[in-house]
Amino acid sequence: MPTEAARTGPAGPAPGALLLCRAVPGAVAPVARLLREPMQLTRAGDEWSVLVPEGGPWRDGGEPVDRVVTGWATALAVGAPWPVLALWWDADHAGFMLVSGFRRPVGFVWLGSGVPVGEDEAMRTFAARVGLDPVLDVQALDRLVKPDSAADVRTRLRGLLAVLARVGVSLPSELAPGEPADRLREAAALRPDSFPIAWPMWREVAERHTADHSRLGPWMPWTGGPSAHVLALAQVAAGVPLLVWGLRRRSGGWAAAGGLLVAHGALGLAYGVTHPRD
């Protein structure tokens, strides 16, 4: 069994993250590959999937884990029919960020000791967006934003997941928030229904997206006529400044978000040229 020292850094949990997507793995995989980050993908409920990243940007590049996973969540969710919930933690604090389409992300943060530092209103907005009960479930979430000397960040994140069980989230027990990224990915890889996510060659991406558009919905709208063309242009327009900003700030997460949007928008525009509609 790993010791506490192996699970934590000098002051608290070693950095790690989980990305919960409200979609089945088959819908998540083609989009996740464009992040160009080694991840493991497995189910987290009947209608949920979880991506477990290797964590190179914060392990090797020294980027803050929250900035990286927020960029990834944005890239996955923009233009998709499903939201993405990023859970993250490091030695000093932990939190979550919910991203849904082009809507403003909503999240909350706790210090390493479990002390809440976010706004109560964020929890209510979060509850509404994921479809939680506005009374009973919000009361449960309210307990997570109140001071509690017995609740550290692991307890807070697990409490959040317990509430999300009401909307179908069932995270495998071995993927517990607060564990290091490498240990989580190893645990995910041992699950029989999991598979790795890797960056494919550009031609492979185009072929897979073309084959899968009918079942992947709004992220693959290339046969949808003028509206698909508009969406592709919007993705390129949104992706370019994100990509430039991420490269200037040396932020792998936001650079990946911008790159994914540009790549997907470009594929959409190319499909429109090579497969014109009458």
mmCIF file of C-alpha atoms in Angstrom:
data_model
loop_
_atom_site.group_PDB
_atom_site.id
_atom_site.type_symbol
_atom_site.label_atom_id
_atom_site.label_comp_id
_atom_site.label_asym_id
_atom_site.label_seq_id
_atom_site.Cartn_x
_atom_site.Cartn_y
_atom_site.Cartn_z
ATOM 1 C CA MET A 1 0.000 0.000 0.000
ATOM 2 C CA PRO A 2 1.336 3.510 -0.768
ATOM 3 C CA THR A 3 2.389 5.563 2.201
ATOM 4 C CA GLU A 4 0.991 9.001 2.937
ATOM 5 C CA ALA A 5 4.344 10.508 1.997
ATOM 6 C CA ALA A 6 4.112 8.860 -1.426
ATOM 7 C CA ARG A 7 0.653 10.309 -1.997
ATOM 8 C CA THR A 8 1.460 13.865 -0.972
ATOM 9 C CA GLY A 9 3.931 16.614 -1.609
ATOM 10 C CA PRO A 10 5.691 18.678 1.059
ATOM 11 C CA ALA A 11 2.494 20.424 2.151
ATOM 12 C CA GLY A 12 -0.399 18.386 0.810
ATOM 13 C CA PRO A 13 -1.680 16.234 -2.073
ATOM 14 C CA ALA A 14 0.500 15.876 -5.152
ATOM 15 C CA PRO A 15 -1.135 17.622 -8.145
ATOM 16 C CA GLY A 16 -3.769 15.714 -10.043
ATOM 17 C CA ALA A 17 -7.003 16.119 -11.975
ATOM 18 C CA LEU A 18 -10.016 14.342 -13.416
ATOM 19 C CA LEU A 19 -12.209 15.463 -16.311
ATOM 20 C CA LEU A 20 -15.813 14.273 -16.087
ATOM 21 C CA CYS A 21 -17.729 14.474 -19.377
ATOM 22 C CA ARG A 22 -21.481 14.026 -19.571
ATOM 23 C CA ALA A 23 -21.263 11.703 -22.546
ATOM 24 C CA VAL A 24 -20.364 8.088 -23.307
ATOM 25 C CA PRO A 25 -16.710 7.267 -24.035
ATOM 26 C CA GLY A 26 -17.386 6.781 -27.745
ATOM 27 C CA ALA A 27 -18.477 10.419 -28.049
ATOM 28 C CA VAL A 28 -15.679 11.791 -25.872
ATOM 29 C CA ALA A 29 -12.710 9.955 -27.407
ATOM 30 C CA PRO A 30 -12.466 11.722 -30.821
ATOM 31 C CA VAL A 31 -12.549 15.153 -29.191
ATOM 32 C CA ALA A 32 -10.193 14.212 -26.352
ATOM 33 C CA ARG A 33 -7.555 13.009 -28.814
ATOM 34 C CA LEU A 34 -7.199 16.544 -30.130
ATOM 35 C CA LEU A 35 -5.931 17.715 -26.729
ATOM 36 C CA ARG A 36 -2.671 15.904 -27.539
ATOM 37 C CA GLU A 37 -2.301 14.816 -23.911
ATOM 38 C CA PRO A 38 -1.890 11.157 -22.896
ATOM 39 C CA MET A 39 -5.033 10.213 -20.977
ATOM 40 C CA GLN A 40 -7.019 7.175 -19.971
ATOM 41 C CA LEU A 41 -10.749 7.166 -20.697
ATOM 42 C CA THR A 42 -13.319 5.075 -18.856
ATOM 43 C CA ARG A 43 -16.954 5.169 -17.800
ATOM 44 C CA ALA A 44 -18.086 7.112 -14.748
ATOM 45 C CA GLY A 45 -21.781 6.218 -14.860
ATOM 46 C CA ASP A 46 -24.312 5.300 -17.518
ATOM 47 C CA GLU A 47 -24.132 8.726 -19.178
ATOM 48 C CA TRP A 48 -20.767 9.959 -17.886
ATOM 49 C CA SER A 49 -17.126 9.351 -18.778
ATOM 50 C CA VAL A 50 -13.925 10.318 -16.994
ATOM 51 C CA LEU A 51 -10.628 11.321 -18.559
ATOM 52 C CA VAL A 52 -7.572 10.709 -16.382
ATOM 53 C CA PRO A 53 -4.625 12.801 -17.658
ATOM 54 C CA GLU A 54 -0.974 11.873 -17.319
ATOM 55 C CA GLY A 55 -0.243 15.375 -16.002
ATOM 56 C CA GLY A 56 2.838 16.355 -17.992
ATOM 57 C CA PRO A 57 2.082 20.116 -18.112
ATOM 58 C CA TRP A 58 2.121 20.485 -14.327
ATOM 59 C CA ARG A 59 4.601 17.693 -13.570
ATOM 60 C CA ASP A 60 7.235 18.566 -16.186
ATOM 61 C CA GLY A 61 6.304 22.080 -17.281
ATOM 62 C CA GLY A 62 5.547 23.587 -13.902
ATOM 63 C CA GLU A 63 2.136 24.950 -14.947
ATOM 64 C CA PRO A 64 -0.587 25.326 -12.303
ATOM 65 C CA VAL A 65 -2.870 22.318 -12.528
ATOM 66 C CA ASP A 66 -6.040 24.421 -12.311
ATOM 67 C CA ARG A 67 -5.043 26.548 -15.302
ATOM 68 C CA VAL A 68 -4.206 23.495 -17.404
ATOM 69 C CA VAL A 69 -7.397 21.545 -16.743
ATOM 70 C CA THR A 70 -9.591 24.614 -17.155
ATOM 71 C CA GLY A 71 -8.130 25.019 -20.635
ATOM 72 C CA TRP A 72 -8.725 21.372 -21.407
ATOM 73 C CA ALA A 73 -12.299 21.496 -20.132
ATOM 74 C CA THR A 74 -12.982 24.580 -22.250
ATOM 75 C CA ALA A 75 -11.622 22.883 -25.346
ATOM 76 C CA LEU A 76 -13.696 19.754 -24.769
ATOM 77 C CA ALA A 77 -16.954 21.558 -24.019
ATOM 78 C CA VAL A 78 -17.060 24.430 -26.516
ATOM 79 C CA GLY A 79 -19.453 23.436 -29.266
ATOM 80 C CA ALA A 80 -20.183 20.027 -27.737
ATOM 81 C CA PRO A 81 -23.664 18.934 -26.623
ATOM 82 C CA TRP A 82 -22.331 17.882 -23.215
ATOM 83 C CA PRO A 83 -20.702 19.753 -20.311
ATOM 84 C CA VAL A 84 -17.292 18.990 -18.799
ATOM 85 C CA LEU A 85 -16.507 19.085 -15.084
ATOM 86 C CA ALA A 86 -12.825 19.451 -14.176
ATOM 87 C CA LEU A 87 -11.776 18.365 -10.687
ATOM 88 C CA TRP A 88 -8.249 19.388 -9.660
ATOM 89 C CA TRP A 89 -6.023 19.584 -6.598
ATOM 90 C CA ASP A 90 -2.466 20.400 -5.544
ATOM 91 C CA ALA A 91 -0.539 20.963 -2.314
ATOM 92 C CA ASP A 92 -2.214 24.283 -1.550
ATOM 93 C CA HIS A 93 -5.785 24.125 -2.789
ATOM 94 C CA ALA A 94 -8.367 22.200 -4.792
ATOM 95 C CA GLY A 95 -11.547 22.872 -6.683
ATOM 96 C CA PHE A 96 -13.726 22.251 -9.701
ATOM 97 C CA MET A 97 -14.751 24.042 -12.865
ATOM 98 C CA LEU A 98 -17.848 23.301 -14.945
ATOM 99 C CA VAL A 99 -17.692 24.316 -18.602
ATOM 100 C CA SER A 100 -20.699 24.105 -20.909
ATOM 101 C CA GLY A 101 -20.536 25.407 -24.464
ATOM 102 C CA PHE A 102 -19.780 29.118 -24.720
ATOM 103 C CA ARG A 103 -21.345 29.877 -21.341
ATOM 104 C CA ARG A 104 -19.219 31.417 -18.649
ATOM 105 C CA PRO A 105 -17.501 28.635 -16.621
ATOM 106 C CA VAL A 106 -18.555 28.219 -13.008
ATOM 107 C CA GLY A 107 -16.451 26.734 -10.229
ATOM 108 C CA PHE A 108 -15.379 26.738 -6.614
ATOM 109 C CA VAL A 109 -12.094 26.541 -4.687
ATOM 110 C CA TRP A 110 -11.031 25.281 -1.263
ATOM 111 C CA LEU A 111 -7.693 25.776 0.479
ATOM 112 C CA GLY A 112 -5.682 22.672 1.291
ATOM 113 C CA SER A 113 -7.188 22.592 4.774
ATOM 114 C CA GLY A 114 -10.682 22.515 3.280
ATOM 115 C CA VAL A 115 -11.474 26.166 3.995
ATOM 116 C CA PRO A 116 -13.845 27.465 1.270
ATOM 117 C CA VAL A 117 -12.717 30.539 -0.657
ATOM 118 C CA GLY A 118 -15.325 30.631 -3.436
ATOM 119 C CA GLU A 119 -18.711 32.311 -3.646
ATOM 120 C CA ASP A 120 -21.859 30.539 -2.439
ATOM 121 C CA GLU A 121 -23.737 31.697 -5.542
ATOM 122 C CA ALA A 122 -21.371 29.675 -7.723
ATOM 123 C CA MET A 123 -22.647 26.467 -6.167
ATOM 124 C CA ARG A 124 -26.252 27.351 -6.933
ATOM 125 C CA THR A 125 -25.379 28.172 -10.539
ATOM 126 C CA PHE A 126 -23.480 24.895 -10.769
ATOM 127 C CA ALA A 127 -26.465 22.954 -9.412
ATOM 128 C CA ALA A 128 -28.806 24.489 -11.973
ATOM 129 C CA ARG A 129 -26.506 23.742 -14.907
ATOM 130 C CA VAL A 130 -26.045 20.062 -14.099
ATOM 131 C CA GLY A 131 -29.729 19.524 -13.286
ATOM 132 C CA LEU A 132 -29.562 18.991 -9.525
ATOM 133 C CA ASP A 133 -32.591 19.469 -7.307
ATOM 134 C CA PRO A 134 -32.831 23.190 -6.443
ATOM 135 C CA VAL A 135 -33.774 22.444 -2.825
ATOM 136 C CA LEU A 136 -32.445 19.147 -1.500
ATOM 137 C CA ASP A 137 -29.299 18.938 -3.598
ATOM 138 C CA VAL A 138 -28.478 22.617 -3.162
ATOM 139 C CA GLN A 139 -28.728 22.138 0.609
ATOM 140 C CA ALA A 140 -26.151 19.353 0.328
ATOM 141 C CA LEU A 141 -23.891 21.588 -1.758
ATOM 142 C CA ASP A 142 -24.280 24.415 0.747
ATOM 143 C CA ARG A 143 -22.607 22.225 3.363
ATOM 144 C CA LEU A 144 -19.526 22.119 1.159
ATOM 145 C CA VAL A 145 -19.139 25.892 1.239
ATOM 146 C CA LYS A 146 -19.455 26.223 5.018
ATOM 147 C CA PRO A 147 -16.446 26.094 7.382
ATOM 148 C CA ASP A 148 -15.783 22.586 8.706
ATOM 149 C CA SER A 149 -12.577 21.868 10.612
ATOM 150 C CA ALA A 150 -12.956 18.125 9.977
ATOM 151 C CA ALA A 151 -13.193 18.435 6.172
ATOM 152 C CA ASP A 152 -10.008 18.638 4.093
ATOM 153 C CA VAL A 153 -9.944 19.030 0.304
ATOM 154 C CA ARG A 154 -10.319 15.300 -0.318
ATOM 155 C CA THR A 155 -13.449 15.289 1.825
ATOM 156 C CA ARG A 156 -14.828 18.315 -0.033
ATOM 157 C CA LEU A 157 -14.305 16.795 -3.483
ATOM 158 C CA ARG A 158 -15.719 13.438 -2.448
ATOM 159 C CA GLY A 159 -18.712 15.241 -0.993
ATOM 160 C CA LEU A 160 -19.224 16.945 -4.337
ATOM 161 C CA LEU A 161 -19.126 13.590 -6.129
ATOM 162 C CA ALA A 162 -21.654 12.170 -3.666
ATOM 163 C CA VAL A 163 -24.108 14.906 -4.637
ATOM 164 C CA LEU A 164 -23.399 14.372 -8.339
ATOM 165 C CA ALA A 165 -24.490 10.750 -7.945
ATOM 166 C CA ARG A 166 -28.036 12.197 -8.140
ATOM 167 C CA VAL A 167 -27.402 12.998 -11.823
ATOM 168 C CA GLY A 168 -25.747 9.678 -12.629
ATOM 169 C CA VAL A 169 -22.067 10.232 -11.779
ATOM 170 C CA SER A 170 -20.503 6.992 -10.535
ATOM 171 C CA LEU A 171 -16.762 7.472 -10.369
ATOM 172 C CA PRO A 172 -14.833 4.210 -9.840
ATOM 173 C CA SER A 173 -13.646 3.968 -6.234
ATOM 174 C CA GLU A 174 -9.992 3.629 -7.270
ATOM 175 C CA LEU A 175 -10.152 7.033 -8.989
ATOM 176 C CA ALA A 176 -10.368 8.988 -5.743
ATOM 177 C CA PRO A 177 -9.699 12.752 -5.882
ATOM 178 C CA GLY A 178 -6.534 13.721 -4.054
ATOM 179 C CA GLU A 179 -4.341 10.950 -5.455
ATOM 180 C CA PRO A 180 -1.345 11.768 -7.715
ATOM 181 C CA ALA A 181 -2.028 11.875 -11.450
ATOM 182 C CA ASP A 182 0.266 8.955 -12.322
ATOM 183 C CA ARG A 183 -1.371 6.658 -9.770
ATOM 184 C CA LEU A 184 -4.855 7.576 -10.984
ATOM 185 C CA ARG A 185 -3.940 6.881 -14.591
ATOM 186 C CA GLU A 186 -2.449 3.508 -13.664
ATOM 187 C CA ALA A 187 -5.625 2.614 -11.780
ATOM 188 C CA ALA A 188 -7.816 3.709 -14.688
ATOM 189 C CA ALA A 189 -5.767 1.620 -17.120
ATOM 190 C CA LEU A 190 -6.546 -1.527 -15.116
ATOM 191 C CA ARG A 191 -10.290 -1.139 -15.603
ATOM 192 C CA PRO A 192 -11.670 -3.534 -18.255
ATOM 193 C CA ASP A 193 -13.729 -0.834 -19.973
ATOM 194 C CA SER A 194 -10.957 1.774 -20.233
ATOM 195 C CA PHE A 195 -8.695 2.650 -23.141
ATOM 196 C CA PRO A 196 -5.861 5.132 -23.736
ATOM 197 C CA ILE A 197 -6.259 8.410 -25.549
ATOM 198 C CA ALA A 198 -3.380 9.377 -27.809
ATOM 199 C CA TRP A 199 -2.799 11.961 -30.526
ATOM 200 C CA PRO A 200 -3.399 10.403 -33.978
ATOM 201 C CA MET A 201 -2.053 11.581 -37.298
ATOM 202 C CA TRP A 202 -4.024 14.384 -38.975
ATOM 203 C CA ARG A 203 -5.415 12.138 -41.725
ATOM 204 C CA GLU A 204 -6.588 9.620 -39.143
ATOM 205 C CA VAL A 205 -8.396 12.408 -37.269
ATOM 206 C CA ALA A 206 -10.205 13.540 -40.408
ATOM 207 C CA GLU A 207 -11.195 10.013 -41.387
ATOM 208 C CA ARG A 208 -12.455 9.129 -37.926
ATOM 209 C CA HIS A 209 -14.440 12.345 -37.596
ATOM 210 C CA THR A 210 -15.992 11.858 -41.005
ATOM 211 C CA ALA A 211 -17.008 8.292 -40.129
ATOM 212 C CA ASP A 212 -18.369 9.220 -36.712
ATOM 213 C CA HIS A 213 -20.233 12.485 -37.429
ATOM 214 C CA SER A 214 -23.668 10.877 -37.480
ATOM 215 C CA ARG A 215 -23.436 9.608 -33.904
ATOM 216 C CA LEU A 216 -21.339 12.347 -32.313
ATOM 217 C CA GLY A 217 -23.806 15.155 -32.864
ATOM 218 C CA PRO A 218 -23.030 18.878 -32.691
ATOM 219 C CA TRP A 219 -19.253 18.423 -32.409
ATOM 220 C CA MET A 220 -19.377 16.814 -35.860
ATOM 221 C CA PRO A 221 -21.930 18.978 -37.717
ATOM 222 C CA TRP A 222 -20.189 18.987 -41.080
ATOM 223 C CA THR A 223 -23.158 17.751 -43.066
ATOM 224 C CA GLY A 224 -25.465 20.330 -41.557
ATOM 225 C CA GLY A 225 -25.299 22.954 -44.297
ATOM 226 C CA PRO A 226 -24.858 26.699 -43.639
ATOM 227 C CA SER A 227 -25.173 26.394 -39.858
ATOM 228 C CA ALA A 228 -22.260 23.927 -39.818
ATOM 229 C CA HIS A 229 -20.147 26.380 -41.816
ATOM 230 C CA VAL A 230 -20.960 29.166 -39.364
ATOM 231 C CA LEU A 231 -20.056 26.972 -36.387
ATOM 232 C CA ALA A 232 -16.757 25.976 -37.986
ATOM 233 C CA LEU A 233 -15.871 29.631 -38.585
ATOM 234 C CA ALA A 234 -16.817 30.464 -34.995
ATOM 235 C CA GLN A 235 -14.553 27.699 -33.701
ATOM 236 C CA VAL A 236 -11.608 29.006 -35.728
ATOM 237 C CA ALA A 237 -12.324 32.588 -34.660
ATOM 238 C CA ALA A 238 -12.487 31.592 -30.996
ATOM 239 C CA GLY A 239 -9.515 29.244 -31.204
ATOM 240 C CA VAL A 240 -6.922 31.555 -32.770
ATOM 241 C CA PRO A 241 -6.764 34.119 -29.925
ATOM 242 C CA LEU A 242 -6.843 31.319 -27.329
ATOM 243 C CA LEU A 243 -3.961 29.581 -29.065
ATOM 244 C CA VAL A 244 -1.892 32.767 -29.331
ATOM 245 C CA TRP A 245 -2.578 33.705 -25.702
ATOM 246 C CA GLY A 246 -1.691 30.213 -24.511
ATOM 247 C CA LEU A 247 1.582 30.170 -26.450
ATOM 248 C CA ARG A 248 2.572 33.606 -25.187
ATOM 249 C CA ARG A 249 1.818 32.622 -21.601
ATOM 250 C CA ARG A 250 3.360 29.158 -22.140
ATOM 251 C CA SER A 251 0.102 27.678 -20.930
ATOM 252 C CA GLY A 252 -0.297 24.176 -22.331
ATOM 253 C CA GLY A 253 -3.925 23.934 -21.254
ATOM 254 C CA TRP A 254 -5.099 27.079 -23.016
ATOM 255 C CA ALA A 255 -2.863 26.447 -26.026
ATOM 256 C CA ALA A 256 -4.478 23.016 -26.314
ATOM 257 C CA ALA A 257 -7.924 24.598 -26.077
ATOM 258 C CA GLY A 258 -7.137 27.036 -28.863
ATOM 259 C CA GLY A 259 -5.449 24.391 -30.972
ATOM 260 C CA LEU A 260 -8.398 22.026 -30.645
ATOM 261 C CA LEU A 261 -10.883 24.699 -31.711
ATOM 262 C CA VAL A 262 -8.751 25.768 -34.669
ATOM 263 C CA ALA A 263 -8.176 22.164 -35.731
ATOM 264 C CA HIS A 264 -11.810 21.179 -35.477
ATOM 265 C CA GLY A 265 -13.033 24.325 -37.185
ATOM 266 C CA ALA A 266 -10.530 23.821 -39.999
ATOM 267 C CA LEU A 267 -11.664 20.225 -40.443
ATOM 268 C CA GLY A 268 -15.261 21.430 -40.604
ATOM 269 C CA LEU A 269 -14.428 24.023 -43.250
ATOM 270 C CA ALA A 270 -12.425 21.468 -45.242
ATOM 271 C CA TYR A 271 -15.277 18.981 -45.099
ATOM 272 C CA GLY A 272 -17.643 21.633 -46.396
ATOM 273 C CA VAL A 273 -15.370 22.214 -49.394
ATOM 274 C CA THR A 274 -14.776 18.548 -50.231
ATOM 275 C CA HIS A 275 -18.397 17.455 -49.569
ATOM 276 C CA PRO A 276 -20.576 20.282 -50.913
ATOM 277 C CA ARG A 277 -24.319 20.005 -50.429
ATOM 278 C CA ASP A 278 -26.684 20.484 -53.306
#
